[in-house]
JSON list of C-alpha atoms and ligand atoms in Angstrom, two decimals:
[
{"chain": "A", "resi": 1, "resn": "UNK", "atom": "CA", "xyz": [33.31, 37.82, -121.31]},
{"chain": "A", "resi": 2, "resn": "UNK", "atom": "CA", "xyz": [35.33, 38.29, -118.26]},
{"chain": "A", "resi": 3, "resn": "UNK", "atom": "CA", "xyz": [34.86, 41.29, -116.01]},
{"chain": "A", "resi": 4, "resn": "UNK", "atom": "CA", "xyz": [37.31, 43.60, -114.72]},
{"chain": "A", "resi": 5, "resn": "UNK", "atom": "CA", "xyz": [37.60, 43.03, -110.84]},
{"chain": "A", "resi": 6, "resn": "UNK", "atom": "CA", "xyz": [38.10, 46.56, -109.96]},
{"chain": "A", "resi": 7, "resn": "UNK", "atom": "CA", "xyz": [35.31, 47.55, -112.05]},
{"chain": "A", "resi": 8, "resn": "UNK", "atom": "CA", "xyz": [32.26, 50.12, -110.47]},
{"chain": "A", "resi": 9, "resn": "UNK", "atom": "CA", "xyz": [29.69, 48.06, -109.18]},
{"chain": "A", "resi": 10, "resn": "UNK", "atom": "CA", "xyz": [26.69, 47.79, -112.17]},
{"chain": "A", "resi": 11, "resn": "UNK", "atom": "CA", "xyz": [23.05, 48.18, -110.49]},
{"chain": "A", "resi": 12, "resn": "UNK", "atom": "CA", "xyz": [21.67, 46.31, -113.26]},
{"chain": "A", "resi": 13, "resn": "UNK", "atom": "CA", "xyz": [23.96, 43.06, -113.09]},
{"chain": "A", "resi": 14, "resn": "UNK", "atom": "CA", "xyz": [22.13, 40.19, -113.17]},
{"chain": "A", "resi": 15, "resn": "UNK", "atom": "CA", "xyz": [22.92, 39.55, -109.65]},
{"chain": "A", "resi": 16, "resn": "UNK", "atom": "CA", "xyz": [21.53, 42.80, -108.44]},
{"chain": "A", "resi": 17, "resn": "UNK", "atom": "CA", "xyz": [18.67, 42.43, -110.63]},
{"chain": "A", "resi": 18, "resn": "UNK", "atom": "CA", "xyz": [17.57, 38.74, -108.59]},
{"chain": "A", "resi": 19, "resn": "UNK", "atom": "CA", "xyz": [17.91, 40.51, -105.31]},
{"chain": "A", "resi": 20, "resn": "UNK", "atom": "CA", "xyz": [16.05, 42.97, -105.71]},
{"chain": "A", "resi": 21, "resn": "UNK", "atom": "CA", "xyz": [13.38, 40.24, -107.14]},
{"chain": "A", "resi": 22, "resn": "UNK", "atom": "CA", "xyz": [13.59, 41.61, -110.57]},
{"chain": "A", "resi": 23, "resn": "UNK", "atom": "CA", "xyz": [14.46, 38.45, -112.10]},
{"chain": "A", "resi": 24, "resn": "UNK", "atom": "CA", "xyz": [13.34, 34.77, -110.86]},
{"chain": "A", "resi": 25, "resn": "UNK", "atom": "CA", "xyz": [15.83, 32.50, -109.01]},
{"chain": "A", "resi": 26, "resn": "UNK", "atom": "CA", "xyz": [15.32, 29.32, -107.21]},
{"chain": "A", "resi": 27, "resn": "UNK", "atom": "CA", "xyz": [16.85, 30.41, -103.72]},
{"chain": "A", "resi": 28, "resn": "UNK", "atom": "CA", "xyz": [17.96, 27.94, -100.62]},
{"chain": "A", "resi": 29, "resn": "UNK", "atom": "CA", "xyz": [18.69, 30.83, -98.16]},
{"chain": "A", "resi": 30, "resn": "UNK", "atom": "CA", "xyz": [18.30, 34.07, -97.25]},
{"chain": "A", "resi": 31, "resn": "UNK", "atom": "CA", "xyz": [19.18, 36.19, -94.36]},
{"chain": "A", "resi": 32, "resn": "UNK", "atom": "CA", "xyz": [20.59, 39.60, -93.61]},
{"chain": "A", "resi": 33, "resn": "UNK", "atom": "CA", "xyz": [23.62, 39.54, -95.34]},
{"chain": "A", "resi": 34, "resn": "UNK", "atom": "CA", "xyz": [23.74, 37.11, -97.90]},
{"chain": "A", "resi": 35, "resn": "UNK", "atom": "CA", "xyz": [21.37, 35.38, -100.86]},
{"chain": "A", "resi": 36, "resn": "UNK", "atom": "CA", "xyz": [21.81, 31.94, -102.47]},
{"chain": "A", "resi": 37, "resn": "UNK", "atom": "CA", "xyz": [20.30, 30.33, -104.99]},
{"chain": "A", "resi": 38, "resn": "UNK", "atom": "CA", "xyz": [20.65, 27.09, -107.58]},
{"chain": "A", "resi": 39, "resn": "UNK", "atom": "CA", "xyz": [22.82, 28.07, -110.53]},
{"chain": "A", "resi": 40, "resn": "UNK", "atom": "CA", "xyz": [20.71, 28.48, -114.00]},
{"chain": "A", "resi": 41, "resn": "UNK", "atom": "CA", "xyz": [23.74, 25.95, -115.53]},
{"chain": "A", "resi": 42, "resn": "UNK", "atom": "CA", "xyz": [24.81, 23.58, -112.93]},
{"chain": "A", "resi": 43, "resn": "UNK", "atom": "CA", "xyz": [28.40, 22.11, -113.25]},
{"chain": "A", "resi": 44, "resn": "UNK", "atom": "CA", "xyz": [27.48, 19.44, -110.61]},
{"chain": "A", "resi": 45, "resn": "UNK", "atom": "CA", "xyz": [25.25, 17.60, -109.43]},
{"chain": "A", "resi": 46, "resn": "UNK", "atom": "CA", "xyz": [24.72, 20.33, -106.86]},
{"chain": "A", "resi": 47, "resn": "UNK", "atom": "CA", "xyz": [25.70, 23.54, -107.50]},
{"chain": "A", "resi": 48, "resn": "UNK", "atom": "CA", "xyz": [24.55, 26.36, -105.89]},
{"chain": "A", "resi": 49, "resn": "UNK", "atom": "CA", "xyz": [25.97, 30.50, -105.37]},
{"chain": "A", "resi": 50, "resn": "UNK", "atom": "CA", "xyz": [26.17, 32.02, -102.37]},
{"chain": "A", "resi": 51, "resn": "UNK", "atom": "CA", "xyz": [26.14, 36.07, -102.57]},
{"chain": "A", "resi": 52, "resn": "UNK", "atom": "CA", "xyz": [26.21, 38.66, -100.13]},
{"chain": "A", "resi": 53, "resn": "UNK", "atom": "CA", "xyz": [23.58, 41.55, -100.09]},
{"chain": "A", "resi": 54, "resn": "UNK", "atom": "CA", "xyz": [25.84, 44.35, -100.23]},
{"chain": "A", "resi": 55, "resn": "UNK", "atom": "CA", "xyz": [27.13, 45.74, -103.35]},
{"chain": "A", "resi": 56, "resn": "UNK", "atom": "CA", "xyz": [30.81, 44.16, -104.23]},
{"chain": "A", "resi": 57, "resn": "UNK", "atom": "CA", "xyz": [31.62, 43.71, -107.16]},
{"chain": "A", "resi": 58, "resn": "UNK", "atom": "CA", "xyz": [34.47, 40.93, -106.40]},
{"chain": "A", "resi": 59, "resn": "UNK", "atom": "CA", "xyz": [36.00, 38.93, -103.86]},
{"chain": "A", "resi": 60, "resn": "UNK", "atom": "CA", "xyz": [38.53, 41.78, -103.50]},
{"chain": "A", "resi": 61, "resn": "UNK", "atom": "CA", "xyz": [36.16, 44.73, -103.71]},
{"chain": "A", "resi": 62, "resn": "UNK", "atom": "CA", "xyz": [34.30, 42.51, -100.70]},
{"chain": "A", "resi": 63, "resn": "UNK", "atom": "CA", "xyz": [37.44, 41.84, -98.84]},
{"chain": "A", "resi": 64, "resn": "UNK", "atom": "CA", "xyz": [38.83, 45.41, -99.07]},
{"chain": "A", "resi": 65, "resn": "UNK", "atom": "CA", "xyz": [35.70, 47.16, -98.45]},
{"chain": "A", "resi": 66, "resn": "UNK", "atom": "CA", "xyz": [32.45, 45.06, -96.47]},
{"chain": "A", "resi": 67, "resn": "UNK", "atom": "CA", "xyz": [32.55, 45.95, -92.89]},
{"chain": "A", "resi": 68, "resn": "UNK", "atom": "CA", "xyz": [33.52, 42.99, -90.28]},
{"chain": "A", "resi": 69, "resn": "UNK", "atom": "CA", "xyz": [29.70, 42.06, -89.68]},
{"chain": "A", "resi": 70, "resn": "UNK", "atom": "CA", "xyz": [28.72, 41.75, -93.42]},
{"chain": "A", "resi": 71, "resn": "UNK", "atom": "CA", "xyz": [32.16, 39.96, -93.51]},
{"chain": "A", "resi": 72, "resn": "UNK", "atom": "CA", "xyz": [31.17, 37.28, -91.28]},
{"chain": "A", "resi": 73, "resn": "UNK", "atom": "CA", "xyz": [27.76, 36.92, -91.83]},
{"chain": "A", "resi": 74, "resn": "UNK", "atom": "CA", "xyz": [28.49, 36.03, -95.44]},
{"chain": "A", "resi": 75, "resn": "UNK", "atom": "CA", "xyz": [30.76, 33.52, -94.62]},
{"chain": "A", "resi": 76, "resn": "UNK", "atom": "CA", "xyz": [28.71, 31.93, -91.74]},
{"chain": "A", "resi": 77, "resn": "UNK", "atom": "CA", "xyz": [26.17, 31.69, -94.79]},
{"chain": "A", "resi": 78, "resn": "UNK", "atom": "CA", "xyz": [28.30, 29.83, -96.93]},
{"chain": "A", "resi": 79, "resn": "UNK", "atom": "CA", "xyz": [29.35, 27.54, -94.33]},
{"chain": "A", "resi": 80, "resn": "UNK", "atom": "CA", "xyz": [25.41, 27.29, -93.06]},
{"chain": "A", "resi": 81, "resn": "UNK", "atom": "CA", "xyz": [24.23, 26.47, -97.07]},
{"chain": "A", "resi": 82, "resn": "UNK", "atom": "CA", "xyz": [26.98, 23.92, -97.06]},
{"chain": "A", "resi": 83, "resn": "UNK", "atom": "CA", "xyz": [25.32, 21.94, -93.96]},
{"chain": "A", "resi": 84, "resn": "UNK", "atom": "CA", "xyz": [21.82, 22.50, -94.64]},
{"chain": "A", "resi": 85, "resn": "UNK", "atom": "CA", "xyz": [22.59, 20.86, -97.85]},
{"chain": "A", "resi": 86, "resn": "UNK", "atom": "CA", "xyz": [24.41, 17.77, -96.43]},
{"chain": "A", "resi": 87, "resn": "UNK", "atom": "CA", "xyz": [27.44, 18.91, -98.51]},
{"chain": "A", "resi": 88, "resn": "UNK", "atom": "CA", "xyz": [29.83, 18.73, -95.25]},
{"chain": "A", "resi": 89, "resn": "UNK", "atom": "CA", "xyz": [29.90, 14.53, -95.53]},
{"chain": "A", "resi": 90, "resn": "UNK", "atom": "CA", "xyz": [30.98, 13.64, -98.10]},
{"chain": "A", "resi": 91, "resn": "UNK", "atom": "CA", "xyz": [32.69, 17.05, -98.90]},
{"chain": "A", "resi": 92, "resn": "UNK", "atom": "CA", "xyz": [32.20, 19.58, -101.58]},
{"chain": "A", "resi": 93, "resn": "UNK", "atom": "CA", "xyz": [34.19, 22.42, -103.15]},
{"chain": "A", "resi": 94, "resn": "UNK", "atom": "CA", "xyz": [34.37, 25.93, -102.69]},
{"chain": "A", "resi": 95, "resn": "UNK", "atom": "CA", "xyz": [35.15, 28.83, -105.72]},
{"chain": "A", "resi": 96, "resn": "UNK", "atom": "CA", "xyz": [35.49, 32.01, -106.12]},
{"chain": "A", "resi": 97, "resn": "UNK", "atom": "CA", "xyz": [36.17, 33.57, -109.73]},
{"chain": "A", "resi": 98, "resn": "UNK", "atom": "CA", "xyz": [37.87, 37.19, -109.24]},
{"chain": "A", "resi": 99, "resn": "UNK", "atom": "CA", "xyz": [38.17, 39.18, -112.09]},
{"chain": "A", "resi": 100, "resn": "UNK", "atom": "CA", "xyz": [39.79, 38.48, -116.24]},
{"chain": "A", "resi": 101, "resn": "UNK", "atom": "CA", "xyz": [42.03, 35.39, -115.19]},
{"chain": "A", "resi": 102, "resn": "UNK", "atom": "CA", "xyz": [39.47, 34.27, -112.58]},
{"chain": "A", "resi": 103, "resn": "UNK", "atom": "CA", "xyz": [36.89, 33.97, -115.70]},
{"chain": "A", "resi": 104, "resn": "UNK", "atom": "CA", "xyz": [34.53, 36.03, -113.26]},
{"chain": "A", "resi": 105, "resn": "UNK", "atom": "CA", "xyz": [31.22, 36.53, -115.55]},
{"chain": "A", "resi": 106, "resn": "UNK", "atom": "CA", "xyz": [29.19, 38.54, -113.31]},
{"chain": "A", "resi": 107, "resn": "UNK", "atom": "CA", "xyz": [29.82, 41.62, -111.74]},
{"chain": "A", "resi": 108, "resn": "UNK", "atom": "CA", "xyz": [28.74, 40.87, -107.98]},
{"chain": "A", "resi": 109, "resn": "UNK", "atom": "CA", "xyz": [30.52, 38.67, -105.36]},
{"chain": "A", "resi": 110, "resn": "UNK", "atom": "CA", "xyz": [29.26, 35.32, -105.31]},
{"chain": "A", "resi": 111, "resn": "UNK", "atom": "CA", "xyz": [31.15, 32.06, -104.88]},
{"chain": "A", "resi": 112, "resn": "UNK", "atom": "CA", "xyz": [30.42, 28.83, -105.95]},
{"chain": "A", "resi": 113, "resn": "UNK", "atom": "CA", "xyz": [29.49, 25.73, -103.87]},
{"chain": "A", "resi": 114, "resn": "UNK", "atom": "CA", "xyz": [29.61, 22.32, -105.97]},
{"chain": "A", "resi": 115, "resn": "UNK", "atom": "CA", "xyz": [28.35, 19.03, -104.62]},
{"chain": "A", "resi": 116, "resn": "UNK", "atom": "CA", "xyz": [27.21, 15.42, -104.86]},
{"chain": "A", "resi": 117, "resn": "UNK", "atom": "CA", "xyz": [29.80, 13.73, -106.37]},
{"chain": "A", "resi": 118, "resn": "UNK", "atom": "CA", "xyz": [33.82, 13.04, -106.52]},
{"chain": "A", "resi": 119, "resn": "UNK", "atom": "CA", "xyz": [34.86, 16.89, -108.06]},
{"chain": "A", "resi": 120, "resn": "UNK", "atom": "CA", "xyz": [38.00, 15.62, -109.80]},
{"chain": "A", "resi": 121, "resn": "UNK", "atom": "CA", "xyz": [41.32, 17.92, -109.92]},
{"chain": "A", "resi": 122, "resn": "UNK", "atom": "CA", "xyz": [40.94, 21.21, -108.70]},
{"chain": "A", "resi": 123, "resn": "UNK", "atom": "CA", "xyz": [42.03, 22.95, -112.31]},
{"chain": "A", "resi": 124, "resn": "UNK", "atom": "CA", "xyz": [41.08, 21.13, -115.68]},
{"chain": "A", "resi": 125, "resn": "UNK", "atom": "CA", "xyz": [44.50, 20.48, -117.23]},
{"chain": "A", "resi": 126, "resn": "UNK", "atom": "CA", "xyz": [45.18, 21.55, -120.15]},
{"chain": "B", "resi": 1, "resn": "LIG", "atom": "P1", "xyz": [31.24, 33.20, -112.71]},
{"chain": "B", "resi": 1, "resn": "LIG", "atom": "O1", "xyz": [31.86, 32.69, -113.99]},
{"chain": "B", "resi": 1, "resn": "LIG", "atom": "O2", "xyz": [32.00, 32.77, -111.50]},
{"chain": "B", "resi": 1, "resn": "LIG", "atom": "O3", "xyz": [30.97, 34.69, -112.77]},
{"chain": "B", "resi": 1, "resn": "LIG", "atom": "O4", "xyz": [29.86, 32.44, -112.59]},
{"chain": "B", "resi": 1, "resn": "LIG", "atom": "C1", "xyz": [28.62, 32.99, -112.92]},
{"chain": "B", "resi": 1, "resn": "LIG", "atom": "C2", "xyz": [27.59, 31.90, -112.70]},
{"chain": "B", "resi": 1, "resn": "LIG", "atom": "O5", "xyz": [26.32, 32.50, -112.67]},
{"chain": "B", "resi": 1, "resn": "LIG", "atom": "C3", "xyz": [27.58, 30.81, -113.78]},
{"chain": "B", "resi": 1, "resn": "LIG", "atom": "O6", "xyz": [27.81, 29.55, -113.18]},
{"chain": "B", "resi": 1, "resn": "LIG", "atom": "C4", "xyz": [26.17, 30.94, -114.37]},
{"chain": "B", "resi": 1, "resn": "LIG", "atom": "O7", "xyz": [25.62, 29.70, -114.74]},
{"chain": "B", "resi": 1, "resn": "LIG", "atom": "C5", "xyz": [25.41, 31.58, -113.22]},
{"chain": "B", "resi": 1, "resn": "LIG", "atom": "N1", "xyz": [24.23, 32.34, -113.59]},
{"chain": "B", "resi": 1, "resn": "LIG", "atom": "C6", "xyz": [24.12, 33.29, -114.55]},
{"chain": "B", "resi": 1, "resn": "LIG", "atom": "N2", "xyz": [22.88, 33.78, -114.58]},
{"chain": "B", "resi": 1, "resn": "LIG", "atom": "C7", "xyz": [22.17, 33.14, -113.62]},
{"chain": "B", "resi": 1, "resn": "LIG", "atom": "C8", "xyz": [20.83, 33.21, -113.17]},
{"chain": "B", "resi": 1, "resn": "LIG", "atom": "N3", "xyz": [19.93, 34.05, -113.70]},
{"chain": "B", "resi": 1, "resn": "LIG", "atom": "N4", "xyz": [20.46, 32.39, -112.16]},
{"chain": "B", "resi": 1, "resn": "LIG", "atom": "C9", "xyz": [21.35, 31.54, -111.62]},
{"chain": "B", "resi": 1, "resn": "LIG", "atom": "N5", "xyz": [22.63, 31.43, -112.00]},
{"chain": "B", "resi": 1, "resn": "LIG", "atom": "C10", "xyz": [23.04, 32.21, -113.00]}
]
């Protein structure tokens, strides 16, 4: 079920619940401001999430709110994952789901990188 983007951040998503070490992941980086791990259901043949540490719910809630530093750390992680992982050459793609259109599932920031193959169109038609 889709969240609400605007939504109070939850201290028990399932997001929260990994960083704090609650619940098992299978991480590729961690620093400061930002987590990432393999997704549980990959969609490709690499697929991992990138997340920040702080406590957004949403790309807008992040964008609106983070402070400059926790801004660009998080992105310097994404972009740093994306190397370390050879996804640069040949190329991958980048997503963020935000909110009930979006199809965002869990309440905390966290944006997908897919790699390791050819990713097709950039929206399934219908
Ligand atoms: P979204 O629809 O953008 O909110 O994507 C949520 C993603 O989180 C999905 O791709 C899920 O497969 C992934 N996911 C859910 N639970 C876990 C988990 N415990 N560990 C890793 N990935 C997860």
């Amino acid at each position: 079920m889709p969240i609400d983007a605007t939504q109070a951040y939850d201290d028990n998503n399932i997001f929260a619940r990994i960083l704090r070490g609650d619940l098992p992941s299978n991480p590729v980086y961690d620093d400061e401001y930002a987590f990432a791990f393999h997704d549980i259901n990959p969609q490709a043949p690499l697929h991992i999430l990138v997340i920040p540490k702080g406590r957004y719910v949403s790309w807008d809630d992040f964008s609106a709110k983070a402070n400059d530093a926790e801004i660009a750390g998080f992105i310097r992680a994404v972009g740093h994952v994306a190397r370390e992982n050879n996804l640069v050459e040949p190329g991958y793609r980048l997503l963020a789901n935000i909110g009930q259109h979006g199809g965002q599932e869990v309440p905390h920031l966290h944006v997908h990188l897919f790699g390791g193959q050819f990713m097709g169109p950039m929206l399934a038609r219908a």
